[in-house]
Amino acid sequence: MAILKILEFPDPKLRRKALPVEVIDKNLQARIDDMFETMYAAPGIGLAATQVDFHKRLLVTDVSNEKNDPHVLINPEILSREGETTSKEGCLSVPGYLDEVTRAEEISVSYLDRNGANKEQEVSGLLAICIQHEIDHLNGKLFIDYLSEAKRQKIRKIIQKQRQNPSPSSPVY
């Protein structure tokens, strides 16, 4: 397994729309394992393949405190959305920044699991938020796209400043 490089805003590769996964083989399984290792090391609760410069419709999540409830969603599609919830979100591709985003409170999602089995699941709470966030990545969208242009410009300046003067105590979400 390997820790992969996570692309950071404003990298244009984050805007590429991911293509469907056609084959689930040992190479994809290795990529999934690398994505989990990368996500846990970051540390994060979700990671889309787009974020690690692999432009296929694949995401991993684990929102448990114990990091013992991993989920793999291949070719995920949201079938329905219900309710609305607003929460603070962060992103491994936009390190050190949190802001309020409104998303569906509950979703129904179809996907293939890591073995290629068709699944359909209703999820709510943090897992629903995380899956929506990661599917946005697969569609070339970032959580900051829900914010005003002024806030996005502020984030761009913060990230440029962090790159020029890295601080070991800067949080990464």
mmCIF file of C-alpha atoms in Angstrom:
data_model
loop_
_atom_site.group_PDB
_atom_site.id
_atom_site.type_symbol
_atom_site.label_atom_id
_atom_site.label_comp_id
_atom_site.label_asym_id
_atom_site.label_seq_id
_atom_site.Cartn_x
_atom_site.Cartn_y
_atom_site.Cartn_z
ATOM 1 C CA MET A 1 0.000 0.000 0.000
ATOM 2 C CA ALA A 2 1.058 3.579 -0.544
ATOM 3 C CA ILE A 3 0.075 7.051 0.524
ATOM 4 C CA LEU A 4 -0.973 8.990 -2.561
ATOM 5 C CA LYS A 5 -0.501 12.707 -3.244
ATOM 6 C CA ILE A 6 -3.737 14.632 -2.677
ATOM 7 C CA LEU A 7 -4.390 17.384 -5.220
ATOM 8 C CA GLU A 8 -5.088 20.783 -3.674
ATOM 9 C CA PHE A 9 -7.246 23.690 -4.794
ATOM 10 C CA PRO A 10 -6.826 25.446 -7.234
ATOM 11 C CA ASP A 11 -5.331 22.504 -9.192
ATOM 12 C CA PRO A 12 -7.374 22.271 -12.421
ATOM 13 C CA LYS A 13 -7.302 18.442 -12.281
ATOM 14 C CA LEU A 14 -9.834 18.696 -9.429
ATOM 15 C CA ARG A 15 -12.334 20.005 -12.008
ATOM 16 C CA ARG A 16 -12.162 16.947 -14.286
ATOM 17 C CA LYS A 17 -15.281 14.808 -14.388
ATOM 18 C CA ALA A 18 -14.496 11.202 -13.480
ATOM 19 C CA LEU A 19 -15.276 8.392 -15.904
ATOM 20 C CA PRO A 20 -17.117 5.202 -14.932
ATOM 21 C CA VAL A 21 -15.075 2.280 -13.646
ATOM 22 C CA GLU A 22 -15.238 -0.406 -16.324
ATOM 23 C CA VAL A 23 -13.206 -3.215 -14.724
ATOM 24 C CA ILE A 24 -12.853 -4.238 -11.096
ATOM 25 C CA ASP A 25 -9.534 -6.050 -10.904
ATOM 26 C CA LYS A 26 -6.496 -6.390 -8.645
ATOM 27 C CA ASN A 27 -5.171 -3.014 -9.855
ATOM 28 C CA LEU A 28 -8.383 -1.283 -8.769
ATOM 29 C CA GLN A 29 -8.312 -3.181 -5.453
ATOM 30 C CA ALA A 30 -4.773 -1.904 -4.857
ATOM 31 C CA ARG A 31 -5.926 1.645 -5.703
ATOM 32 C CA ILE A 32 -8.786 1.300 -3.188
ATOM 33 C CA ASP A 33 -6.357 0.150 -0.481
ATOM 34 C CA ASP A 34 -4.022 3.071 -1.282
ATOM 35 C CA MET A 35 -6.956 5.490 -1.085
ATOM 36 C CA PHE A 36 -7.932 4.191 2.364
ATOM 37 C CA GLU A 37 -4.337 4.469 3.574
ATOM 38 C CA THR A 38 -4.134 8.009 2.195
ATOM 39 C CA MET A 39 -7.476 9.037 3.710
ATOM 40 C CA TYR A 40 -6.635 7.645 7.164
ATOM 41 C CA ALA A 41 -3.146 9.209 7.135
ATOM 42 C CA ALA A 42 -4.398 12.668 6.085
ATOM 43 C CA PRO A 43 -6.575 12.270 8.334
ATOM 44 C CA GLY A 44 -9.955 12.423 6.629
ATOM 45 C CA ILE A 45 -13.349 10.723 6.513
ATOM 46 C CA GLY A 46 -13.751 10.512 2.737
ATOM 47 C CA LEU A 47 -11.670 10.555 -0.403
ATOM 48 C CA ALA A 48 -12.670 10.611 -4.064
ATOM 49 C CA ALA A 49 -10.391 9.150 -6.727
ATOM 50 C CA THR A 50 -10.307 12.549 -8.434
ATOM 51 C CA GLN A 51 -8.498 13.969 -5.403
ATOM 52 C CA VAL A 52 -5.589 11.583 -5.989
ATOM 53 C CA ASP A 53 -5.462 12.256 -9.745
ATOM 54 C CA PHE A 54 -7.290 9.039 -10.703
ATOM 55 C CA HIS A 55 -10.282 10.158 -12.718
ATOM 56 C CA LYS A 56 -12.626 7.206 -12.245
ATOM 57 C CA ARG A 57 -15.955 7.140 -10.373
ATOM 58 C CA LEU A 58 -14.629 5.699 -7.118
ATOM 59 C CA LEU A 59 -14.795 6.948 -3.551
ATOM 60 C CA VAL A 60 -13.967 5.667 -0.082
ATOM 61 C CA THR A 61 -15.362 6.770 3.269
ATOM 62 C CA ASP A 62 -15.130 5.911 6.937
ATOM 63 C CA VAL A 63 -16.969 8.300 9.240
ATOM 64 C CA SER A 64 -16.556 6.126 12.365
ATOM 65 C CA ASN A 65 -14.488 7.430 15.261
ATOM 66 C CA GLU A 66 -12.698 4.070 15.484
ATOM 67 C CA LYS A 67 -11.902 4.016 11.736
ATOM 68 C CA ASN A 68 -13.448 0.561 11.480
ATOM 69 C CA ASP A 69 -16.425 1.130 9.137
ATOM 70 C CA PRO A 70 -14.927 1.539 5.650
ATOM 71 C CA HIS A 71 -17.183 1.996 2.620
ATOM 72 C CA VAL A 72 -16.204 1.687 -1.043
ATOM 73 C CA LEU A 73 -18.558 3.139 -3.650
ATOM 74 C CA ILE A 74 -17.794 2.436 -7.295
ATOM 75 C CA ASN A 75 -19.833 4.306 -9.921
ATOM 76 C CA PRO A 76 -22.070 5.881 -7.239
ATOM 77 C CA GLU A 77 -25.295 7.618 -8.241
ATOM 78 C CA ILE A 78 -27.656 9.475 -5.936
ATOM 79 C CA LEU A 79 -31.175 8.210 -6.613
ATOM 80 C CA SER A 80 -33.089 10.491 -4.242
ATOM 81 C CA ARG A 81 -32.566 13.259 -1.710
ATOM 82 C CA GLU A 82 -34.701 14.187 1.275
ATOM 83 C CA GLY A 83 -34.578 16.968 3.804
ATOM 84 C CA GLU A 84 -31.914 19.564 4.262
ATOM 85 C CA THR A 85 -29.068 19.994 6.699
ATOM 86 C CA THR A 86 -26.346 22.616 7.058
ATOM 87 C CA SER A 87 -23.010 21.731 8.581
ATOM 88 C CA LYS A 88 -19.394 22.823 8.568
ATOM 89 C CA GLU A 89 -17.381 20.974 5.954
ATOM 90 C CA GLY A 90 -13.712 20.728 5.265
ATOM 91 C CA CYS A 91 -11.814 19.024 2.487
ATOM 92 C CA LEU A 92 -8.455 17.328 2.105
ATOM 93 C CA SER A 93 -8.064 19.246 -1.170
ATOM 94 C CA VAL A 94 -8.765 22.574 0.572
ATOM 95 C CA PRO A 95 -6.639 22.119 3.702
ATOM 96 C CA GLY A 96 -7.165 24.244 6.777
ATOM 97 C CA TYR A 97 -10.518 25.711 5.764
ATOM 98 C CA LEU A 98 -14.043 24.965 7.007
ATOM 99 C CA ASP A 99 -17.333 26.545 6.009
ATOM 100 C CA GLU A 100 -21.081 25.959 6.153
ATOM 101 C CA VAL A 101 -22.628 23.936 3.328
ATOM 102 C CA THR A 102 -26.260 22.883 2.912
ATOM 103 C CA ARG A 103 -26.908 19.376 1.574
ATOM 104 C CA ALA A 104 -29.641 16.741 1.621
ATOM 105 C CA GLU A 105 -30.115 15.194 5.056
ATOM 106 C CA GLU A 106 -30.884 11.734 3.656
ATOM 107 C CA ILE A 107 -29.982 10.162 0.335
ATOM 108 C CA SER A 108 -30.564 6.929 -1.493
ATOM 109 C CA VAL A 109 -27.466 5.867 -3.412
ATOM 110 C CA SER A 110 -26.720 3.041 -5.840
ATOM 111 C CA TYR A 111 -23.182 1.785 -6.432
ATOM 112 C CA LEU A 112 -20.969 -1.226 -6.872
ATOM 113 C CA ASP A 113 -19.078 -2.420 -3.799
ATOM 114 C CA ARG A 114 -15.390 -3.276 -3.955
ATOM 115 C CA ASN A 115 -16.235 -6.763 -5.255
ATOM 116 C CA GLY A 116 -18.522 -5.486 -8.006
ATOM 117 C CA ALA A 117 -21.844 -6.346 -6.339
ATOM 118 C CA ASN A 118 -24.734 -3.965 -7.055
ATOM 119 C CA LYS A 119 -25.868 -2.129 -3.923
ATOM 120 C CA GLU A 120 -28.543 0.377 -3.076
ATOM 121 C CA GLN A 121 -28.537 2.044 0.309
ATOM 122 C CA GLU A 122 -30.349 4.781 2.188
ATOM 123 C CA VAL A 123 -28.007 6.842 4.339
ATOM 124 C CA SER A 124 -28.349 9.869 6.571
ATOM 125 C CA GLY A 125 -26.295 12.077 8.824
ATOM 126 C CA LEU A 126 -22.556 12.430 8.419
ATOM 127 C CA LEU A 127 -22.268 9.498 5.999
ATOM 128 C CA ALA A 128 -24.852 11.084 3.658
ATOM 129 C CA ILE A 129 -23.007 14.413 3.795
ATOM 130 C CA CYS A 130 -19.674 12.714 3.126
ATOM 131 C CA ILE A 131 -20.983 10.701 0.162
ATOM 132 C CA GLN A 132 -22.525 13.833 -1.382
ATOM 133 C CA HIS A 133 -19.242 15.716 -0.877
ATOM 134 C CA GLU A 134 -17.211 12.941 -2.532
ATOM 135 C CA ILE A 135 -19.654 12.503 -5.445
ATOM 136 C CA ASP A 136 -19.307 16.247 -6.033
ATOM 137 C CA HIS A 137 -15.542 15.635 -6.453
ATOM 138 C CA LEU A 138 -16.264 12.951 -9.043
ATOM 139 C CA ASN A 139 -18.303 15.571 -10.914
ATOM 140 C CA GLY A 140 -15.505 18.172 -10.747
ATOM 141 C CA LYS A 141 -17.142 20.196 -7.973
ATOM 142 C CA LEU A 142 -15.633 21.311 -4.654
ATOM 143 C CA PHE A 143 -17.467 22.209 -1.456
ATOM 144 C CA ILE A 144 -16.221 25.773 -1.851
ATOM 145 C CA ASP A 145 -18.310 26.044 -5.035
ATOM 146 C CA TYR A 146 -21.284 26.400 -2.696
ATOM 147 C CA LEU A 147 -19.654 29.549 -1.264
ATOM 148 C CA SER A 148 -19.480 33.072 -2.646
ATOM 149 C CA GLU A 149 -16.770 34.080 -5.116
ATOM 150 C CA ALA A 150 -15.323 36.412 -2.465
ATOM 151 C CA LYS A 151 -14.895 33.489 -0.052
ATOM 152 C CA ARG A 152 -13.265 31.350 -2.773
ATOM 153 C CA GLN A 153 -10.768 34.148 -3.501
ATOM 154 C CA LYS A 154 -10.015 34.390 0.231
ATOM 155 C CA ILE A 155 -9.397 30.628 0.383
ATOM 156 C CA ARG A 156 -7.099 30.803 -2.656
ATOM 157 C CA LYS A 157 -5.023 33.507 -0.896
ATOM 158 C CA ILE A 158 -4.911 31.522 2.372
ATOM 159 C CA ILE A 159 -3.679 28.407 0.552
ATOM 160 C CA GLN A 160 -1.039 30.361 -1.388
ATOM 161 C CA LYS A 161 0.189 31.890 1.867
ATOM 162 C CA GLN A 162 0.312 28.451 3.543
ATOM 163 C CA ARG A 163 2.402 27.099 0.663
ATOM 164 C CA GLN A 164 4.848 29.979 1.014
ATOM 165 C CA ASN A 165 5.047 29.715 4.814
ATOM 166 C CA PRO A 166 4.068 26.177 5.884
ATOM 167 C CA SER A 167 3.191 25.786 9.540
ATOM 168 C CA PRO A 168 3.460 22.367 11.208
ATOM 169 C CA SER A 169 0.466 23.233 13.389
ATOM 170 C CA SER A 170 -1.930 24.020 10.510
ATOM 171 C CA PRO A 171 -4.931 21.689 10.773
ATOM 172 C CA VAL A 172 -5.828 19.466 7.828
ATOM 173 C CA TYR A 173 -9.435 18.363 7.474
#
